[in-house]
PDB file of C-alpha atoms in Angstrom:
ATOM      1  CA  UNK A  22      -6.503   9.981 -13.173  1.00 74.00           C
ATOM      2  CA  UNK A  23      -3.461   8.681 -14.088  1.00 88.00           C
ATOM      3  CA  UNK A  24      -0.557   8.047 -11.300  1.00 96.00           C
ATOM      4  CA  UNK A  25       2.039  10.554 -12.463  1.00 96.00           C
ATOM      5  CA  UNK A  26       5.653  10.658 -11.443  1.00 96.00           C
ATOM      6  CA  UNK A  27       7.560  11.478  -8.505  1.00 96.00           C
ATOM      7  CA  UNK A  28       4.074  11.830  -7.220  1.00 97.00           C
ATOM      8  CA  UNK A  29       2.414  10.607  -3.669  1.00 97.00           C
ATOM      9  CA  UNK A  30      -1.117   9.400  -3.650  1.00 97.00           C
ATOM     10  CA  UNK A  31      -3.291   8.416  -0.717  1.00 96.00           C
ATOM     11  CA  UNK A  32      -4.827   4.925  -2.773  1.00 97.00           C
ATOM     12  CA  UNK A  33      -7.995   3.074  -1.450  1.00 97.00           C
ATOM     13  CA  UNK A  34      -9.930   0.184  -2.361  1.00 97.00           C
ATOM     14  CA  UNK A  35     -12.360  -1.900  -1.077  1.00 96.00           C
ATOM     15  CA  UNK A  36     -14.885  -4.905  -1.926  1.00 97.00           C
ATOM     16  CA  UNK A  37     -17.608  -4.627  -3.961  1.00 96.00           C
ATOM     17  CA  UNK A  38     -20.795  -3.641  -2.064  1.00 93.00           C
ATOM     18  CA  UNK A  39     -18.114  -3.671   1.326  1.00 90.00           C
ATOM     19  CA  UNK A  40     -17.374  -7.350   0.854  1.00 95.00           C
ATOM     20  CA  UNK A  41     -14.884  -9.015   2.534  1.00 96.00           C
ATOM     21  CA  UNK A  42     -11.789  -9.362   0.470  1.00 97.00           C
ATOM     22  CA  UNK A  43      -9.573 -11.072   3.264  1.00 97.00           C
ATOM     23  CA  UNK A  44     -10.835 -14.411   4.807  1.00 97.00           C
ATOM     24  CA  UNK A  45      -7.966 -15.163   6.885  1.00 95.00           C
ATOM     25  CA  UNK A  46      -4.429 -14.819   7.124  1.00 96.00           C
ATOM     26  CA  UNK A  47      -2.895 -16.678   3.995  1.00 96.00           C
ATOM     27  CA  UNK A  48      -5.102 -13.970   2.163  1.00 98.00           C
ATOM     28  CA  UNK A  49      -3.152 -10.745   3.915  1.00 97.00           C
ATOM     29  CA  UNK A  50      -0.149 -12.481   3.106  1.00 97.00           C
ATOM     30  CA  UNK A  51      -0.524 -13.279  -0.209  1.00 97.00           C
ATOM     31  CA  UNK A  52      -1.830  -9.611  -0.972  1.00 98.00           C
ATOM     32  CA  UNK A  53       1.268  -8.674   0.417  1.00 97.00           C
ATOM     33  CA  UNK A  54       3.344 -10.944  -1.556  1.00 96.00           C
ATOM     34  CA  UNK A  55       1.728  -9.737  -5.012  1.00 97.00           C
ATOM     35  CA  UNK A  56       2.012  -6.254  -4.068  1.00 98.00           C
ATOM     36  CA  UNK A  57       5.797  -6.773  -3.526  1.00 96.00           C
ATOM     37  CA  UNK A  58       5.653  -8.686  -7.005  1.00 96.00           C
ATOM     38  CA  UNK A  59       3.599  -5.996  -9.107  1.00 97.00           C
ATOM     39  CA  UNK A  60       4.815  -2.924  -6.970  1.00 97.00           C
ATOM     40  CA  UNK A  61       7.915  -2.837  -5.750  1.00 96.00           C
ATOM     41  CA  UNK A  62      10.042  -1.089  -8.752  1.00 95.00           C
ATOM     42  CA  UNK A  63       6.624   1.179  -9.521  1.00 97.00           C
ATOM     43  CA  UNK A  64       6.206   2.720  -6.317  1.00 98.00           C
ATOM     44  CA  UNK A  65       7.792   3.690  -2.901  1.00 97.00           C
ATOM     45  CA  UNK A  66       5.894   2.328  -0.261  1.00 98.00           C
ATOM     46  CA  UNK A  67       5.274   4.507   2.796  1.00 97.00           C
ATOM     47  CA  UNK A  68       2.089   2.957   5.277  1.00 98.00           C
ATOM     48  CA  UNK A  69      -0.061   0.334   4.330  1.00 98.00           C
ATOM     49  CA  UNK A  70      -3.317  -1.059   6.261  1.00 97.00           C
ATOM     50  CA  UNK A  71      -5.558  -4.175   5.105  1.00 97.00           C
ATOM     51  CA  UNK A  72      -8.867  -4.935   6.609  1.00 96.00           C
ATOM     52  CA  UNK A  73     -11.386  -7.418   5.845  1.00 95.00           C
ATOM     53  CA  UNK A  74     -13.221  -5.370   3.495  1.00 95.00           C
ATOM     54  CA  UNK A  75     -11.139  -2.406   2.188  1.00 96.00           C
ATOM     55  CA  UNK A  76      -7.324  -1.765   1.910  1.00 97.00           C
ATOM     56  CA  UNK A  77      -5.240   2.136   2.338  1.00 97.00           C
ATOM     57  CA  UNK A  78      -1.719   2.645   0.614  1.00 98.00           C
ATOM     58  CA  UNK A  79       0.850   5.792   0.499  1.00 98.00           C
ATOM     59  CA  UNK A  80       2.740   5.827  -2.126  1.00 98.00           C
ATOM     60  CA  UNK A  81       4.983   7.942  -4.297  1.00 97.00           C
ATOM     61  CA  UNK A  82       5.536   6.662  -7.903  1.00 98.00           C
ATOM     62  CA  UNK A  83       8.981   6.151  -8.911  1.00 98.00           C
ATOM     63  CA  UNK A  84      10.890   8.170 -11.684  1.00 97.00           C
ATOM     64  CA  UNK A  85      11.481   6.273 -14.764  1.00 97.00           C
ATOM     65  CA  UNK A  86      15.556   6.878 -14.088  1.00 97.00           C
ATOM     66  CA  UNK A  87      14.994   5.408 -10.092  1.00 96.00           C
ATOM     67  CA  UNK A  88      12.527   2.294 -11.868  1.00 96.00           C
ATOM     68  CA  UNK A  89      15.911   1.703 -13.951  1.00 94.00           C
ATOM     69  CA  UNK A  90      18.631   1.933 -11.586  1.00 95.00           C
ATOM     70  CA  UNK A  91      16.715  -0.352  -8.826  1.00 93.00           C
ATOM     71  CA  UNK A  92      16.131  -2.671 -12.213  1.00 93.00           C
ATOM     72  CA  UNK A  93      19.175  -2.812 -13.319  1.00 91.00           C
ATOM     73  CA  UNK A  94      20.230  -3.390  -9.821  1.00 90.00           C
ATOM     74  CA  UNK A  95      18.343  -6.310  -9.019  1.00 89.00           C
ATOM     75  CA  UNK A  96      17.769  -7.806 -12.687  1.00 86.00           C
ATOM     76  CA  UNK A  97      21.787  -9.102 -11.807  1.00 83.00           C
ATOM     77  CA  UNK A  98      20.523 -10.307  -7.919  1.00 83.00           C
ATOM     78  CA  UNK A  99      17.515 -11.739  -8.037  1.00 87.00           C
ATOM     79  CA  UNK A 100      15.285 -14.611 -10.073  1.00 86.00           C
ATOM     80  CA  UNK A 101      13.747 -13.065 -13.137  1.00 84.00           C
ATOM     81  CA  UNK A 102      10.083 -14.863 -11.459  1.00 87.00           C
ATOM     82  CA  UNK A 103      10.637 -12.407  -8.267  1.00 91.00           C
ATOM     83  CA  UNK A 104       9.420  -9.327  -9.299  1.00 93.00           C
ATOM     84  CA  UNK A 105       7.045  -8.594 -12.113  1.00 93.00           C
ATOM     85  CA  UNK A 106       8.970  -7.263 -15.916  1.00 89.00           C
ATOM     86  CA  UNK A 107      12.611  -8.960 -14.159  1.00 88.00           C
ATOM     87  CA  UNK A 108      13.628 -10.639 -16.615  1.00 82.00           C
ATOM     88  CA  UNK A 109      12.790  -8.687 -19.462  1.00 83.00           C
ATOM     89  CA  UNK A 110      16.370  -8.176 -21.300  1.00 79.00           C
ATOM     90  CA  UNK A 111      15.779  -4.499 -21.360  1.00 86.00           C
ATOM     91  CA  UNK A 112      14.495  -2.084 -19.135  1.00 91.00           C
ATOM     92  CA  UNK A 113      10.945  -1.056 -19.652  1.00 92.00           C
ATOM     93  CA  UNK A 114       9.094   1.819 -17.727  1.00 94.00           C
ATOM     94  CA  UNK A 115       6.542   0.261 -15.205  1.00 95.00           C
ATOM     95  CA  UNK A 116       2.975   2.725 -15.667  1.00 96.00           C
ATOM     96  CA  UNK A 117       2.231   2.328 -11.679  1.00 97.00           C
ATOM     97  CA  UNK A 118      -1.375   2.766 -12.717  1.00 97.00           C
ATOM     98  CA  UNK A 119      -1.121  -0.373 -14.588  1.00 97.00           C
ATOM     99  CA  UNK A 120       1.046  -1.887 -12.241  1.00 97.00           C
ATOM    100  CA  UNK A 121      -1.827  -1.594  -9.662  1.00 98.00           C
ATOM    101  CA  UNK A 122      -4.569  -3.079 -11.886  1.00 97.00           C
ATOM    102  CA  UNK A 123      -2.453  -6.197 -12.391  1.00 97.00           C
ATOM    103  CA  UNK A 124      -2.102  -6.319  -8.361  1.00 98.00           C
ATOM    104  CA  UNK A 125      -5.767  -6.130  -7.972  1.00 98.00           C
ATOM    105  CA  UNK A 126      -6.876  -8.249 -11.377  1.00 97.00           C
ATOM    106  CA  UNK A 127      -4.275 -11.145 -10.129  1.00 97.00           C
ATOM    107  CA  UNK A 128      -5.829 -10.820  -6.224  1.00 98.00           C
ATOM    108  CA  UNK A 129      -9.443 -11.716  -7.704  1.00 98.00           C
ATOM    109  CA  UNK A 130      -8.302 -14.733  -9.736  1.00 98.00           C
ATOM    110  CA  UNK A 131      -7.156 -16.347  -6.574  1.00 98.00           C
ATOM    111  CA  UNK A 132      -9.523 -14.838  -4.365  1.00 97.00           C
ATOM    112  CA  UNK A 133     -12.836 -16.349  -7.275  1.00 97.00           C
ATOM    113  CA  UNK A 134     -10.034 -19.878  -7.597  1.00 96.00           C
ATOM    114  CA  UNK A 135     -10.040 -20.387  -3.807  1.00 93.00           C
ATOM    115  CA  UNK A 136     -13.312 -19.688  -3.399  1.00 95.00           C
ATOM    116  CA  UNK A 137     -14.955 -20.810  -6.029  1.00 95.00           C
ATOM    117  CA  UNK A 138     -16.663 -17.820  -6.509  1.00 94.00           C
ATOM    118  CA  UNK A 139     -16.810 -16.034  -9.951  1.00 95.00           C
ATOM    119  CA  UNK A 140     -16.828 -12.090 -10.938  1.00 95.00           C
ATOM    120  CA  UNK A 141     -15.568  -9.133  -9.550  1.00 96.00           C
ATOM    121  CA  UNK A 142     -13.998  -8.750  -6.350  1.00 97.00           C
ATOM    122  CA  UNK A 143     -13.761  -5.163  -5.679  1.00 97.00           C
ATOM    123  CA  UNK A 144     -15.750  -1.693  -5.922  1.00 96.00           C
ATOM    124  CA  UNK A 145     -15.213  -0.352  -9.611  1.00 93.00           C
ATOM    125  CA  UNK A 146     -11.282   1.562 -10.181  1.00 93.00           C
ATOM    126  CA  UNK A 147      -9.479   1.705  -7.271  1.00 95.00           C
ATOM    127  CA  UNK A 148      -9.670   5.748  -5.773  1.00 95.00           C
ATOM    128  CA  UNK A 149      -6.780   7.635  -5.254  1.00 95.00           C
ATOM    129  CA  UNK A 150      -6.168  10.901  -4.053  1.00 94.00           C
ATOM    130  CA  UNK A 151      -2.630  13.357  -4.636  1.00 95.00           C
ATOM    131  CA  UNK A 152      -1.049  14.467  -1.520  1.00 94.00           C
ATOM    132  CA  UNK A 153       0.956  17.802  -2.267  1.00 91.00           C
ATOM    133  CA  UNK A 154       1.602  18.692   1.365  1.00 86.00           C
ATOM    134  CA  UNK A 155       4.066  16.936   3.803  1.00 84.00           C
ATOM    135  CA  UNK A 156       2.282  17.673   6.810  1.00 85.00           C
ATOM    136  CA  UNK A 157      -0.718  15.703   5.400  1.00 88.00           C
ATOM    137  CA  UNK A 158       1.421  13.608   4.286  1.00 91.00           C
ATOM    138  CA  UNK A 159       3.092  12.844   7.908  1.00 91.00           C
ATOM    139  CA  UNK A 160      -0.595  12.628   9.156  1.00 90.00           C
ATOM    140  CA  UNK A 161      -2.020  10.185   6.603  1.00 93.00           C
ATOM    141  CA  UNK A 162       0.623   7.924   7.915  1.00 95.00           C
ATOM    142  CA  UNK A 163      -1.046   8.293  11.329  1.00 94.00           C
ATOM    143  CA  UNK A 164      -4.426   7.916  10.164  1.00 93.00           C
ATOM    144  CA  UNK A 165      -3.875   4.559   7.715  1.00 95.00           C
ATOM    145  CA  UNK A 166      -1.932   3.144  10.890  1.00 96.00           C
ATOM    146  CA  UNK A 167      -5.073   4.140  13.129  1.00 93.00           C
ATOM    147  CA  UNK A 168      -7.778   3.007  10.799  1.00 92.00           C
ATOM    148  CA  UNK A 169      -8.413  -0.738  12.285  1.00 92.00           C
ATOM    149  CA  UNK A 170      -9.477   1.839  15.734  1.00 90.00           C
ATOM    150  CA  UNK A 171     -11.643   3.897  12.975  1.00 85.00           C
ATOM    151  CA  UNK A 172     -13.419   0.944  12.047  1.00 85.00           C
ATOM    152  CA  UNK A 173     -13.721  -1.244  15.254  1.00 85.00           C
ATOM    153  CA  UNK A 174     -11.459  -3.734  14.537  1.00 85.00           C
ATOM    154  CA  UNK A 175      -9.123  -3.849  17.596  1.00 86.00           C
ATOM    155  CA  UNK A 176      -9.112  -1.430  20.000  1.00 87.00           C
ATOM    156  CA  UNK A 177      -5.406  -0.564  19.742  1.00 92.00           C
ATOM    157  CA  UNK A 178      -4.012  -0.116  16.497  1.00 93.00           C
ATOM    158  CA  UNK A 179      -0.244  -0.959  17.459  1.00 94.00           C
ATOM    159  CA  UNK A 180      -1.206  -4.658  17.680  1.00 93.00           C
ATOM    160  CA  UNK A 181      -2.700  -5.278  14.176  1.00 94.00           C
ATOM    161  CA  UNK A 182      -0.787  -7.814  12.074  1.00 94.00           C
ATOM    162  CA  UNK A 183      -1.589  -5.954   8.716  1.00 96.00           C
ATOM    163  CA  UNK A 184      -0.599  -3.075   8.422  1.00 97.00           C
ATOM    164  CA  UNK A 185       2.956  -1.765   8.535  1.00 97.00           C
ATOM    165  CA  UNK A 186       3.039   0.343  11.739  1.00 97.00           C
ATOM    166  CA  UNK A 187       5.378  -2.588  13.796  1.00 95.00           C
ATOM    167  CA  UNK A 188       7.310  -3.111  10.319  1.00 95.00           C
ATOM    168  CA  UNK A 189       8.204   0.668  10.593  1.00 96.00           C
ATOM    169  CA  UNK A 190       9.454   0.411  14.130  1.00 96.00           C
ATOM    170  CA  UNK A 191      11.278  -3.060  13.173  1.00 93.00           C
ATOM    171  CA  UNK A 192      14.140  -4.092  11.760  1.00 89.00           C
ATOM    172  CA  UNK A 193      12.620  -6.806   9.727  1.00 88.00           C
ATOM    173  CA  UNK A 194      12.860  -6.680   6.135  1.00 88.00           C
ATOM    174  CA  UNK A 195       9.868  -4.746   4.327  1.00 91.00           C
ATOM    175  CA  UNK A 196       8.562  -3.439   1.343  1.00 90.00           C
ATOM    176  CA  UNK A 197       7.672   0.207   3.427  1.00 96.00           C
ATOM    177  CA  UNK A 198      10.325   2.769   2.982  1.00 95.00           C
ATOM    178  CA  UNK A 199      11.148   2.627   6.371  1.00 95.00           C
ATOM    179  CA  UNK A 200      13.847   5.597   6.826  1.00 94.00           C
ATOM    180  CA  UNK A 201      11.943   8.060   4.990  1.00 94.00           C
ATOM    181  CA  UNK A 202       8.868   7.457   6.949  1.00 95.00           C
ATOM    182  CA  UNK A 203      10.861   7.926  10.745  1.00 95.00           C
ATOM    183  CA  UNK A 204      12.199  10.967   8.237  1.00 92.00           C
ATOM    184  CA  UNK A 205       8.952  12.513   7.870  1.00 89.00           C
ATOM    185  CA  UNK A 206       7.775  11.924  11.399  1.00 93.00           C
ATOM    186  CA  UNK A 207      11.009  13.516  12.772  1.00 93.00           C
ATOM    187  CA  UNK A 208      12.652   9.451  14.320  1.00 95.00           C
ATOM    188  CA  UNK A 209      11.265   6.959  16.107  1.00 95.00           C
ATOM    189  CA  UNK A 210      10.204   8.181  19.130  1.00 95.00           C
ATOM    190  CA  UNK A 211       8.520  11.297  17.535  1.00 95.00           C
ATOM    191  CA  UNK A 212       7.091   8.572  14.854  1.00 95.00           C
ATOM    192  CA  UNK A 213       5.590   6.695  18.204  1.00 95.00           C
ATOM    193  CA  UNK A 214       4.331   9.672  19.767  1.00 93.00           C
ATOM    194  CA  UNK A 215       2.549  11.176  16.258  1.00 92.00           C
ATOM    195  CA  UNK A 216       0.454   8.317  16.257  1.00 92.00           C
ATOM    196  CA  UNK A 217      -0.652   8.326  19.780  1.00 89.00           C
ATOM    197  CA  UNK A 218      -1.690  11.665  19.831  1.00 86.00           C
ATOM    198  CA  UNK A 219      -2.868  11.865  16.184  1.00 80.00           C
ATOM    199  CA  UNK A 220      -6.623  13.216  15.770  1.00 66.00           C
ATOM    200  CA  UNK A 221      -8.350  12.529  13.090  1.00 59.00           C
ATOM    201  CA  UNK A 222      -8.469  16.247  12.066  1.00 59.00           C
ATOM    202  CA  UNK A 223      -7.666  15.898   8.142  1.00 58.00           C
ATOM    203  CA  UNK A 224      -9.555  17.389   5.656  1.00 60.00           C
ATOM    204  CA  UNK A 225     -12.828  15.634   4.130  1.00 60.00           C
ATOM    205  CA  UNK A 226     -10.902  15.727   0.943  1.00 59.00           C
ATOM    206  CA  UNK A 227      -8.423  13.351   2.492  1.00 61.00           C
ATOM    207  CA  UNK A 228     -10.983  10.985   3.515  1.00 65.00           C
ATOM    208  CA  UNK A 229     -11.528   8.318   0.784  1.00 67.00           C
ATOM    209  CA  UNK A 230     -14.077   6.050   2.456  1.00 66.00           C
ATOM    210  CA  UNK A 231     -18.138   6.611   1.888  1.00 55.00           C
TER     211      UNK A 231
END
């Protein structure tokens, strides 16, 4: 299914046969990095959480005109090597379906290169699911925030470094649309309290994970 416009998608992947995919901290970070690279005009960013063996995104794809006013935008600002199609001399559309295999293709060459491993890295086509409701939308956010708890990582999910519940409440710079996310959740303090009494009530439709 391809990623259509002005669309938002619930998008999971994880390693093949649940495989680790992140070793350490330079490997978070330089997901992070090549998402910003390959994603950043494609796609609006609203949660993100990496764990060792699997990864959850929301996202809404961009509109061609919104790809081309944030590229003509920064095509004047910023180093043609920054973001991924910069320096083309003209505008071309960015397929976020694409866009996401390059993200996940360039991962596993330095993933196998550091490694010194060979072969795939992760579990077939990423999945990805359309979210046509903003309450499940609002509660997805809760859920990807919550899912190192879900999985037994930590046992409170506002002190894990990778995903982008503190970069929400921050006012660091970040890829996540921050505004429209506090937006959806109704502010910060709303945003706080969604998550801390958030049950993990969603449909099994919502649920990518086996």
């Amino acid at each position: 299914m391809k990623l259509e416009e002005n669309c938002y998608y619930h998008i999971y992947h994880r390693g093949i046969v649940k495989k680790n995919v992140f070793l350490g901290e330079r490997d978070y970070k330089h997901f992070l990095n090549r998402y910003r690279y390959y994603l950043l005009l494609a796609v609006d960013t609203y949660a993100f959480c990496l764990l060792k063996n699997h990864i959850h995104l929301l996202i809404r794809v961009r509109s061609t005109d919104e790809q081309k006013s944030i590229f003509e935008k920064l095509n004047i600002k910023m180093a043609s090597d920054s973001l991924h199609g910069l320096g083309y001399k003209q505008f071309k559309v960015y397929s976020a379906s694409t866009q996401f295999g390059h993200l996940f293709n360039s991962y596993t060459k330095y993933f196998n290169k550091r490694e010194e491993r060979s072969g795939v890295l992760f579990d077939g086509r990423f999945k990805r699911i359309k979210v046509n409701n903003e309450e499940y939308l609002a509660q997805l956010i809760c859920y990807i925030h919550r899912n190192p708890i879900h999985h037994g990582f930590t046992s409170n999910f506002t002190t894990y470094d990778y995903s982008s519940y503190n970069e929400i409440l921050s006012n660091q710079r970040t890829l996540i649309s921050r505004n429209k996310v506090l937006d959806f959740l109704g502010g910060r303090e709303n945003f706080i309290d969604a998550h801390e009494e958030f049950k993990e009530n969603l449909e099994n439709k919502y649920f990518l994970e086996e």
